[in-house]
mmCIF file of C-alpha atoms and ligand atoms in Angstrom:
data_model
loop_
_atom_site.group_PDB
_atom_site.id
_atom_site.type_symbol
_atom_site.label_atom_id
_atom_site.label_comp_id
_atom_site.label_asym_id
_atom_site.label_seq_id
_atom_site.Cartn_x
_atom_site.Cartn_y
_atom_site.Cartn_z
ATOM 1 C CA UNK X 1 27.889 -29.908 26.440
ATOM 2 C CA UNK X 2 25.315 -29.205 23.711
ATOM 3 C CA UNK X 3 23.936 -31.241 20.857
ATOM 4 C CA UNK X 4 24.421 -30.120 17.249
ATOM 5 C CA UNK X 5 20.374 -30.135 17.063
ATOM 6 C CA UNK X 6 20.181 -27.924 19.824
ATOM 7 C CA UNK X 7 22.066 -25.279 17.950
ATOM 8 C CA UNK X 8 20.602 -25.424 14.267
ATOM 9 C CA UNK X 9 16.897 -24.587 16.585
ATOM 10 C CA UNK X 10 19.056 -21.411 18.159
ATOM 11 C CA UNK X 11 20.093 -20.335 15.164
ATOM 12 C CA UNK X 12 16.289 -20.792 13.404
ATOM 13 C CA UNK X 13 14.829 -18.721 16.601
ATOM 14 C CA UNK X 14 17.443 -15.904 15.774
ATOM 15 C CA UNK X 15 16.072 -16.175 12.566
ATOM 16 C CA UNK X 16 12.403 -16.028 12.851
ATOM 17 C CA UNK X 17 11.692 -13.680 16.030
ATOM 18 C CA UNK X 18 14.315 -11.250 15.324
ATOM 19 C CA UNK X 19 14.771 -10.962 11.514
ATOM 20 C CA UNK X 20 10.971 -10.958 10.406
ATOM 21 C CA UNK X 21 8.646 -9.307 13.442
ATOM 22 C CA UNK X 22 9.324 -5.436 13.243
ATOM 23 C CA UNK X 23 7.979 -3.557 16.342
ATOM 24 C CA UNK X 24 9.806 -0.107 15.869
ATOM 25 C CA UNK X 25 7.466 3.093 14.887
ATOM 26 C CA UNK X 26 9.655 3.497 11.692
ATOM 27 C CA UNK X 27 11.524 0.185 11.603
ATOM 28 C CA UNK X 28 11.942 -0.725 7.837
ATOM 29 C CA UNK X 29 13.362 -4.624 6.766
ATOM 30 C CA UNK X 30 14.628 -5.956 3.814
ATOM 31 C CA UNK X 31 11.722 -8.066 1.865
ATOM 32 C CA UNK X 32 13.038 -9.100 -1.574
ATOM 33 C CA UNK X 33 12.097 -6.571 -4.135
ATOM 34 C CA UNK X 34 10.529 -5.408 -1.111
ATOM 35 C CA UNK X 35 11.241 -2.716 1.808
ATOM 36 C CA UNK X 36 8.633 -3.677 4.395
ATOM 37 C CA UNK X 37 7.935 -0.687 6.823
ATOM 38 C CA UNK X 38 5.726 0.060 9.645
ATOM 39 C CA UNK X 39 5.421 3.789 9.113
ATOM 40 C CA UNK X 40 3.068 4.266 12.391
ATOM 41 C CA UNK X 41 3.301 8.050 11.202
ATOM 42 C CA UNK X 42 0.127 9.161 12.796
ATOM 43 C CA UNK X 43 0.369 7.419 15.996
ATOM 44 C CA UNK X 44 0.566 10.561 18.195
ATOM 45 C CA UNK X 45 -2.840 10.713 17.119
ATOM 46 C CA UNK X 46 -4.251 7.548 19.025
ATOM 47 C CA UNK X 47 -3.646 5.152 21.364
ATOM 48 C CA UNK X 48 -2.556 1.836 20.592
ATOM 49 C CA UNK X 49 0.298 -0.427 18.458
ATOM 50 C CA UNK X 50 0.861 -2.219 15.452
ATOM 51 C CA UNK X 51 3.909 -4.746 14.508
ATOM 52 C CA UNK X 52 4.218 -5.776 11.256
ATOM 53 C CA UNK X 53 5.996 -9.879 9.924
ATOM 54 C CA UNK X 54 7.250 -10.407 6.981
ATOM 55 C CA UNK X 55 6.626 -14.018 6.191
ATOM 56 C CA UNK X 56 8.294 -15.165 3.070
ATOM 57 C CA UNK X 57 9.667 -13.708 -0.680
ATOM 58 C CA UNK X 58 10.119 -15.568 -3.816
ATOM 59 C CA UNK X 59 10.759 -13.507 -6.917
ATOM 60 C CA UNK X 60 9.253 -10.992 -7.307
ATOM 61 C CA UNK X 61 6.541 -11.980 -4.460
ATOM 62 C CA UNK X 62 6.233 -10.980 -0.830
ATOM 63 C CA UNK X 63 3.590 -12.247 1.823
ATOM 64 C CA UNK X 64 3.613 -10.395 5.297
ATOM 65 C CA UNK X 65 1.476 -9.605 8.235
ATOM 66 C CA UNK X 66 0.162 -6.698 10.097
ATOM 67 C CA UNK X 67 -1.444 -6.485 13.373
ATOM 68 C CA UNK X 68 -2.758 -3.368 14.784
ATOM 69 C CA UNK X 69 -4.939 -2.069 17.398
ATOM 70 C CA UNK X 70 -5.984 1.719 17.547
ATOM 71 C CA UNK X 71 -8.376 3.527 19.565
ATOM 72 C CA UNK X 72 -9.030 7.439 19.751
ATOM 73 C CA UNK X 73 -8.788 10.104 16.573
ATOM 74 C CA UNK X 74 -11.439 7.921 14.832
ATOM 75 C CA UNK X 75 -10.818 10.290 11.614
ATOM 76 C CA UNK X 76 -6.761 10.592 12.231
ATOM 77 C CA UNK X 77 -4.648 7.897 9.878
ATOM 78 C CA UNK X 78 -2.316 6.079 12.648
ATOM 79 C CA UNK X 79 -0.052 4.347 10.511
ATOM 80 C CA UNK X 80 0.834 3.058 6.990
ATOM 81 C CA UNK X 81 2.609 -0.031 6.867
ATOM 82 C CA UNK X 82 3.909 -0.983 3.689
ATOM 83 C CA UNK X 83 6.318 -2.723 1.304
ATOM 84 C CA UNK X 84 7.810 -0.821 -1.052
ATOM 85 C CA UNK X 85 8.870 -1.797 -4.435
ATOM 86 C CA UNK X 86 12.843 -1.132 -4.868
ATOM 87 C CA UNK X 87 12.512 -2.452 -8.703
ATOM 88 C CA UNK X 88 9.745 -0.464 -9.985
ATOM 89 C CA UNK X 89 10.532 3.054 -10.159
ATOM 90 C CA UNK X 90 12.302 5.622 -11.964
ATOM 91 C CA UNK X 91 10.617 5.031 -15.495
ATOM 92 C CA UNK X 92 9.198 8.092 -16.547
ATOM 93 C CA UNK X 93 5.293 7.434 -17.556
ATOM 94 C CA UNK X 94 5.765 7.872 -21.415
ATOM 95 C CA UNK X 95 7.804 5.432 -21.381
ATOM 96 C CA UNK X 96 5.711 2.638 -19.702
ATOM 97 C CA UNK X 97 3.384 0.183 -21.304
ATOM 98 C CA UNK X 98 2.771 -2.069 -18.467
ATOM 99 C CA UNK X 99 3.031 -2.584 -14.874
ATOM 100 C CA UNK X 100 1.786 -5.804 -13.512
ATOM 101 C CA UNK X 101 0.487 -6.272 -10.284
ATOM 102 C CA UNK X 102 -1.352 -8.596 -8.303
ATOM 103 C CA UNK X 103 -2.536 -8.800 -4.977
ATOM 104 C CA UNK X 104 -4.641 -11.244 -2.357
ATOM 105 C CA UNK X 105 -5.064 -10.474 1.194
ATOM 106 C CA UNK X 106 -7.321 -10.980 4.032
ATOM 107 C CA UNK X 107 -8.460 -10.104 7.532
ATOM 108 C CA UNK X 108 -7.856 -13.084 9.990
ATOM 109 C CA UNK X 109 -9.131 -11.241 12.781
ATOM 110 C CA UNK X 110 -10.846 -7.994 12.519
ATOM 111 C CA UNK X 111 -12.985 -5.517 15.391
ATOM 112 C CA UNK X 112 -16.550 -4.971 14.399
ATOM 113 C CA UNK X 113 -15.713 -1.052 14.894
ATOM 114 C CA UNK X 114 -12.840 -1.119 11.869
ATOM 115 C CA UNK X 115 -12.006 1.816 10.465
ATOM 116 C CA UNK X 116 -9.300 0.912 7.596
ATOM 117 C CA UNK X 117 -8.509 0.729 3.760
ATOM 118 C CA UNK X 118 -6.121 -1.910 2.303
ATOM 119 C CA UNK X 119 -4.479 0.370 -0.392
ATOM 120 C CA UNK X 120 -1.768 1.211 -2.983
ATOM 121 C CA UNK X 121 -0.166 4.518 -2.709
ATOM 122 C CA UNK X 122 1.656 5.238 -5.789
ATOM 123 C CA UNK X 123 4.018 8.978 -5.837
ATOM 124 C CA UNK X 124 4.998 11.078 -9.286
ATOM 125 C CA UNK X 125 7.087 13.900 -9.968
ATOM 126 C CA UNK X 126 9.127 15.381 -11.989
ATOM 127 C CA UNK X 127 12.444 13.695 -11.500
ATOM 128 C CA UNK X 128 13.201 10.072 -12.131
ATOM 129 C CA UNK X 129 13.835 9.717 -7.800
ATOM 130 C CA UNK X 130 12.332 11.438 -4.733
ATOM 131 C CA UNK X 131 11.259 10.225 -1.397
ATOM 132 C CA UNK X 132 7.550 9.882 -1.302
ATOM 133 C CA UNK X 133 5.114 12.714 0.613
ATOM 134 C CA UNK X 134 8.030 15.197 -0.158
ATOM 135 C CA UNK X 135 8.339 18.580 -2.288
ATOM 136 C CA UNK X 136 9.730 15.765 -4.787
ATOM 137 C CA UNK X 137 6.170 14.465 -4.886
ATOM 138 C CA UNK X 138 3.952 15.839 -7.634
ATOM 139 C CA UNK X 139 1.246 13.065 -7.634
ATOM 140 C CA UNK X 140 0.009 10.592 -5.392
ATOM 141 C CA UNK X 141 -1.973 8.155 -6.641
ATOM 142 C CA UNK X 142 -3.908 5.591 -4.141
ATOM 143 C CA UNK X 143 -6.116 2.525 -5.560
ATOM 144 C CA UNK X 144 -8.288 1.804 -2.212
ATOM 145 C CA UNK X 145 -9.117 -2.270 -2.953
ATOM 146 C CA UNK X 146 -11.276 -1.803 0.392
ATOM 147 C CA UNK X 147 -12.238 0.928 3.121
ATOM 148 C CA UNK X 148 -14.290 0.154 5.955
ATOM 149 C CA UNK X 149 -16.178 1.630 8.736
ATOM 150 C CA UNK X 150 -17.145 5.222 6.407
ATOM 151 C CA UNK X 151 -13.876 6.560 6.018
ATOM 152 C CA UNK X 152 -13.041 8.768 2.912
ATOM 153 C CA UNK X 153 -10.061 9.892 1.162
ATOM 154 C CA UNK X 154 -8.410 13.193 0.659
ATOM 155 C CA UNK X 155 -10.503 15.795 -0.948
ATOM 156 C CA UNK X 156 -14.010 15.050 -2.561
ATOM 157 C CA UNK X 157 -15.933 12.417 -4.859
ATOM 158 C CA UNK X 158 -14.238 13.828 -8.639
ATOM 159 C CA UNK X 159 -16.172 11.495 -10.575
ATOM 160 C CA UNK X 160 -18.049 8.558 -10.046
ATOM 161 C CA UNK X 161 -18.830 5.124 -12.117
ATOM 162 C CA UNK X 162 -15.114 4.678 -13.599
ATOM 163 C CA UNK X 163 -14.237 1.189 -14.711
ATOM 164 C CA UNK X 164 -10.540 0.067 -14.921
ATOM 165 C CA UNK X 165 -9.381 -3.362 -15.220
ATOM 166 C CA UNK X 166 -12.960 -5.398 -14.854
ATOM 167 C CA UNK X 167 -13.607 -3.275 -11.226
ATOM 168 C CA UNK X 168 -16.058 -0.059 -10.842
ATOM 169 C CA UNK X 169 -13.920 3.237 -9.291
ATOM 170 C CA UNK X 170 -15.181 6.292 -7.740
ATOM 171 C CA UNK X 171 -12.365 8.296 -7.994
ATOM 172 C CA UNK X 172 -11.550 10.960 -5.374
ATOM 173 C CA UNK X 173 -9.464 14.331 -5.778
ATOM 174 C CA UNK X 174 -7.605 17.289 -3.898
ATOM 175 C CA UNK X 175 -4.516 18.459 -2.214
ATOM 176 C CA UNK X 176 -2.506 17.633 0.021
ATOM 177 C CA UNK X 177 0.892 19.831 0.862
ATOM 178 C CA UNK X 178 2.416 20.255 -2.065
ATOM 179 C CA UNK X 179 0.927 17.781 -3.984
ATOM 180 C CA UNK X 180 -2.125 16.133 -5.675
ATOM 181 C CA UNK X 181 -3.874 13.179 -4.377
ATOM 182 C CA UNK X 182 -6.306 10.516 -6.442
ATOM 183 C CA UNK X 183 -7.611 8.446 -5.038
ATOM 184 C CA UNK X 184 -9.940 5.218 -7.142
ATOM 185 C CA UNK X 185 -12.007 3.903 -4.444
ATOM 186 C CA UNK X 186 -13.934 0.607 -4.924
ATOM 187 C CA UNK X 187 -17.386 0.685 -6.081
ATOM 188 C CA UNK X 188 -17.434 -3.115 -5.730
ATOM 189 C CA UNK X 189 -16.874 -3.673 -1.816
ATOM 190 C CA UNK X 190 -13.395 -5.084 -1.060
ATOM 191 C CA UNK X 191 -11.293 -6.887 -3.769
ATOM 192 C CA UNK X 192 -9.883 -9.410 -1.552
ATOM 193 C CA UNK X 193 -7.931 -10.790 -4.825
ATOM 194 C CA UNK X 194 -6.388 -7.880 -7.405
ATOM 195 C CA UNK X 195 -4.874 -8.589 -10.801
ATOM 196 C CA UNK X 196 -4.368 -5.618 -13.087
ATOM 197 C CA UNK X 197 -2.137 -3.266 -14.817
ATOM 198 C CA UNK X 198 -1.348 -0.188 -13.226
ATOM 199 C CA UNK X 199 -0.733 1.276 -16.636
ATOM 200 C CA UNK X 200 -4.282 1.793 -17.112
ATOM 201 C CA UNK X 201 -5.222 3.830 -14.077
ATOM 202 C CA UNK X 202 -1.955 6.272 -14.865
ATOM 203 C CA UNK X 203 -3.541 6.458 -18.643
ATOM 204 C CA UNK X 204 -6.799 7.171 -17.413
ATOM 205 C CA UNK X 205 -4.957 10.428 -15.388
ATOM 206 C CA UNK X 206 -3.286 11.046 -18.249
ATOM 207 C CA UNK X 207 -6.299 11.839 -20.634
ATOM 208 C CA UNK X 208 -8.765 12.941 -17.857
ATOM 209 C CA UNK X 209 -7.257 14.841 -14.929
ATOM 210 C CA UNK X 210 -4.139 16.426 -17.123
ATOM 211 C CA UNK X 211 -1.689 14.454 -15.466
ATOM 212 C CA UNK X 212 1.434 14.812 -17.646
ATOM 213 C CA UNK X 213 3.815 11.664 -19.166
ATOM 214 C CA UNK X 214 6.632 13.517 -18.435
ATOM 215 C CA UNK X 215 5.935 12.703 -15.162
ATOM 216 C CA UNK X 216 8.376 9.583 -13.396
ATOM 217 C CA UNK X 217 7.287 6.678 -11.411
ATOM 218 C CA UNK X 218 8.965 7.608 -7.661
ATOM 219 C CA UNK X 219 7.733 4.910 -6.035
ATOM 220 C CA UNK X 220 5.345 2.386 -5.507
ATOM 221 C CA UNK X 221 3.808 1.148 -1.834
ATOM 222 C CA UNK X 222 1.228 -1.090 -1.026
ATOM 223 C CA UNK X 223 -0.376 -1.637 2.430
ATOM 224 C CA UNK X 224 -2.981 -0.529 5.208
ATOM 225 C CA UNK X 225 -3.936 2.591 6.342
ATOM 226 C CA UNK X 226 -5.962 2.332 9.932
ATOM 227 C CA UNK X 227 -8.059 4.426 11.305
ATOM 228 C CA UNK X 228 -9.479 2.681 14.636
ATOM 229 C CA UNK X 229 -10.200 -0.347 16.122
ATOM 230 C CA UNK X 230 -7.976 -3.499 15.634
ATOM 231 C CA UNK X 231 -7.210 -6.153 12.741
ATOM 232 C CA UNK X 232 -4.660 -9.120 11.525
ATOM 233 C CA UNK X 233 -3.987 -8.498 7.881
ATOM 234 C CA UNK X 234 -2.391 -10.961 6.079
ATOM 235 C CA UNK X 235 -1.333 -10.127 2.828
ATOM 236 C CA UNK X 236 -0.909 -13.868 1.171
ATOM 237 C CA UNK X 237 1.078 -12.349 -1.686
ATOM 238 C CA UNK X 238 1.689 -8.991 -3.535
ATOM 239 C CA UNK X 239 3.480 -8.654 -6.494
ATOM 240 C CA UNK X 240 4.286 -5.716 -9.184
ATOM 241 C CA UNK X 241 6.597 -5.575 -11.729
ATOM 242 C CA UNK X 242 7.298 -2.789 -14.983
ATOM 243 C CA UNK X 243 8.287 -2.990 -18.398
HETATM 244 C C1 NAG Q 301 3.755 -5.359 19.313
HETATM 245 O O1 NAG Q 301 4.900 -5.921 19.895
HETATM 246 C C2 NAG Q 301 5.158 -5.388 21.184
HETATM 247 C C3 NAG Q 301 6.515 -5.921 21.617
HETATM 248 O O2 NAG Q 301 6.555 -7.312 21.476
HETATM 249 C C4 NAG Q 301 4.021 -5.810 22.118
HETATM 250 O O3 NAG Q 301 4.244 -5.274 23.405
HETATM 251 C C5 NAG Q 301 2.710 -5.254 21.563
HETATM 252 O O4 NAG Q 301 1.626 -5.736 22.352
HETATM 253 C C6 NAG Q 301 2.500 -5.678 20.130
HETATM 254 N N1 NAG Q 301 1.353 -4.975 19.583
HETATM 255 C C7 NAG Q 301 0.430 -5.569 18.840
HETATM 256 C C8 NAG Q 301 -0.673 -4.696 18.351
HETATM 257 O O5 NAG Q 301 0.454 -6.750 18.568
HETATM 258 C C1 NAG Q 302 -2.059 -10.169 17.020
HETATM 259 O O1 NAG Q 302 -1.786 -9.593 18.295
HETATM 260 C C2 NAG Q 302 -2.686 -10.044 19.326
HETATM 261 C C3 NAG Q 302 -2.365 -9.261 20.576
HETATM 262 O O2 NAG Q 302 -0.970 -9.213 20.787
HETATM 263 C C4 NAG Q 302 -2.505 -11.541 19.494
HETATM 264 O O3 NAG Q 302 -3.437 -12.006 20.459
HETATM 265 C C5 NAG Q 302 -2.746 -12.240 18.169
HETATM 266 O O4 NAG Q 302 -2.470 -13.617 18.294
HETATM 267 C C6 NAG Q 302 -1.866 -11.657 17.076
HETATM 268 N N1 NAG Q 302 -2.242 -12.292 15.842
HETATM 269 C C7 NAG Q 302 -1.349 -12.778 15.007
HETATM 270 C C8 NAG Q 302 -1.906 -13.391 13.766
HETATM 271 O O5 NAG Q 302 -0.153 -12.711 15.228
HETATM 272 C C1 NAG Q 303 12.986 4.903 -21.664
HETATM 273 O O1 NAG Q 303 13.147 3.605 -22.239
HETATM 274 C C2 NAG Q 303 14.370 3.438 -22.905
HETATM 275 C C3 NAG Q 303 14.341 2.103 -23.608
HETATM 276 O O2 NAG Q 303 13.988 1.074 -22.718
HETATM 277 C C4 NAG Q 303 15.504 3.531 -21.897
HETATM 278 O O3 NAG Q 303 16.746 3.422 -22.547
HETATM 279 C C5 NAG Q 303 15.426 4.909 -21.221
HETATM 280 O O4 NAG Q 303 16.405 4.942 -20.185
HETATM 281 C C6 NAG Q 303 14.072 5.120 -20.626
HETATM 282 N N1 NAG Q 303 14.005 6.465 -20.084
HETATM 283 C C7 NAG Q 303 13.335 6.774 -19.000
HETATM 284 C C8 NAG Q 303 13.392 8.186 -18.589
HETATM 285 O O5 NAG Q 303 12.682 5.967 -18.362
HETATM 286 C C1 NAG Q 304 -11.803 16.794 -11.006
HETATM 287 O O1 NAG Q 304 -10.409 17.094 -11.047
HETATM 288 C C2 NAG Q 304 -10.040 18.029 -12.043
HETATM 289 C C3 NAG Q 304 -8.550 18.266 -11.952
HETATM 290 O O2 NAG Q 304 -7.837 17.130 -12.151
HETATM 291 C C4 NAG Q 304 -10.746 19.332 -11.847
HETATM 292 O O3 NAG Q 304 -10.455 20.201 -12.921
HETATM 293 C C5 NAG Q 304 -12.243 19.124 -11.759
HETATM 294 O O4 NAG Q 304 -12.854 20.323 -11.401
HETATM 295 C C6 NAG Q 304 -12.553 18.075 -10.722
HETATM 296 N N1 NAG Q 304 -13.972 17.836 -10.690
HETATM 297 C C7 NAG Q 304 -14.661 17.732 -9.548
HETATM 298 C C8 NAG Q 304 -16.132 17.485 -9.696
HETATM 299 O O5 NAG Q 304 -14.128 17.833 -8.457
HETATM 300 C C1 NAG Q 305 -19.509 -2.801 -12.021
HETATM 301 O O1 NAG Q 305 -20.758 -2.137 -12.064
HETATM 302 C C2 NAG Q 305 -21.685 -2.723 -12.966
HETATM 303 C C3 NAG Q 305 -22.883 -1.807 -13.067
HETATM 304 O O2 NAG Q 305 -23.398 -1.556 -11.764
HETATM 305 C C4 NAG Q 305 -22.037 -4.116 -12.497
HETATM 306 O O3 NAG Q 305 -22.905 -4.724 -13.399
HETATM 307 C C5 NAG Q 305 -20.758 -4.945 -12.397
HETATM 308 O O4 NAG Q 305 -21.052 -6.215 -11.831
HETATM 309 C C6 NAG Q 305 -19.726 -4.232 -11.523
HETATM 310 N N1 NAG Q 305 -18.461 -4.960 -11.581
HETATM 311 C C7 NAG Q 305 -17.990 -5.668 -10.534
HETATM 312 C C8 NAG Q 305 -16.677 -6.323 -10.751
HETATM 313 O O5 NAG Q 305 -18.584 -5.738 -9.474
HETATM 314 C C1 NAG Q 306 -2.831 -15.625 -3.669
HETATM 315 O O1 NAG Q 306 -1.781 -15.540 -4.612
HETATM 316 C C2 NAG Q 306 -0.914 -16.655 -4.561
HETATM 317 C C3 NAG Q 306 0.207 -16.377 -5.523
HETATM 318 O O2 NAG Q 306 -0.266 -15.934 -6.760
HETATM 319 C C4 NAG Q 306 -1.690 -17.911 -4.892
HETATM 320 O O3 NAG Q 306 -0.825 -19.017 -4.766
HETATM 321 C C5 NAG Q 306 -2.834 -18.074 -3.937
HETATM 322 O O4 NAG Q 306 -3.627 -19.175 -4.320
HETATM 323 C C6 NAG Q 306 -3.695 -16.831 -3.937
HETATM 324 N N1 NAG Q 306 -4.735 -16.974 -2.929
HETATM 325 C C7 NAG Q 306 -5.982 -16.583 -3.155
HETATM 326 C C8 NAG Q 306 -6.924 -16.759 -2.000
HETATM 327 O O5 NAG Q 306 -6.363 -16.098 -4.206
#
């Protein structure tokens, strides 16, 4: 026989360990609003592991987890897990006038040797859909809230001294594939706690780097890019929302 109790705590175990904990190199999970992904795209690169937890959703918030450890291709990106908004997307850019976002997060544990931003990665193109880092991609857009260890973004310093949204950018440009990358860098060290509008670094494209409104939002993704060396990320809560 079995008590009552006794299955309620199975049923909460099922729950928990298998639901939230994703291990798989490309295992993706419902999140809310959210698709959480691990995205270890650039493991072959390295050595090492990450799994990713998605902890809770309310709205339009997430909070989830990341632990990683990396060694070897110090300059190779190993993975980019990530939640994706499925909500915000599809609007082409003349016809936004805000998108919301905010965003705290912190390392519980992190290696002295960390190489690793904490970033958005935002894709455009020309058509209201597209899977991101494809020939649908015309634009990707990253806002780096922190990079550590001396890593750098695609391409080269564009310009420096930028200010968006109460924060100092150095914003960095060039290709990659078929596409564009900018990337705003903080001038300010890490921004551990992010409220802004999105809107404002797409406008800034818009009337200095020629980036068209006709352009669509394909998708926005927020999450960590390592390099080496090993971490906990919590993100306490992320939210982003369009009108
Ligand atoms: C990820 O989970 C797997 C399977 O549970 C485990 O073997 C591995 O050590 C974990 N990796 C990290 C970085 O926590
Ligand atoms: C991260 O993984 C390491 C190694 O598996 C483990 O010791 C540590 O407790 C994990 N941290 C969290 C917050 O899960
Ligand atoms: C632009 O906004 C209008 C009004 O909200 C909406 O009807 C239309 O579908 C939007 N078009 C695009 C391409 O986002
Ligand atoms: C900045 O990017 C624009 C294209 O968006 C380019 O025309 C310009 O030459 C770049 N400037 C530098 C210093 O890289
Ligand atoms: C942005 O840079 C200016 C000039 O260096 C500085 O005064 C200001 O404190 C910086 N802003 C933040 C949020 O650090
Ligand atoms: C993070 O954001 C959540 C939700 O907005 C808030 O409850 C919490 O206090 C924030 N934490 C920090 C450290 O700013």
């Amino acid at each position: 026989m079995f008590s009552l109790s006794s299955v309620f705590v199975g049923l909460l175990c099922v729950a928990t360990a298998s639901a939230q904990l994703i291990t798989g190199a490309f295992t993706c999970e419902a999140a809310g609003e959210y698709t959480l992904c691990q995205n270890l795209w650039g493991a072959a690169a390295g050595v090492g592991g990450q799994n990713s937890t998605l902890i809770s959703t309310s709205g339009n918030e997430v909070s989830w987890m990341t632990n990683w450890t990396w060694a070897n291709g110090p300059n190779n990106v190993k993975s980019y897990a990530n939640v994706e908004s499925s909500t915000v997307k599809g609007a082409q850019l003349s016809n936004i006038t805000s998108v919301p976002t905010a965003w705290n997060w912190t390392y519980a544990t992190k290696s002295s040797d960390i190489r690793a931003d904490v970033s958005y990665d935002i894709w455009l193109g020309t058509t209201p859909d597209g899977t991101p880092a494809t020939t649908a991609s015309s634009y990707e857009i990253m806002i780096w809230l922190s990079g550590l260890g001396g890593i750098q973004p695609v391409g080269s310093v564009n310009t420096s001294g930028i200010q968006i949204g109460g924060h100092n950018w150095t914003l960095w440009s060039g290709p990659n594939a078929n596409w564009e990358v900018f990337s705003f860098v903080s001038a300010d060290g890490d921004i551990t706690s992010f409220t802004s509008d999105l809107n404002d670094f797409f406008e800034y494209l818009v009337a200095n780097q020629g980036v068209s409104t006709s352009q669509f939002l394909q998708a926005i993704q927020t999450g960590t890019e390592p390099f080496v060396g090993s971490a906990d990320l919590i993100i306490e809560s992320f939210s982003v929302s369009l009108s």
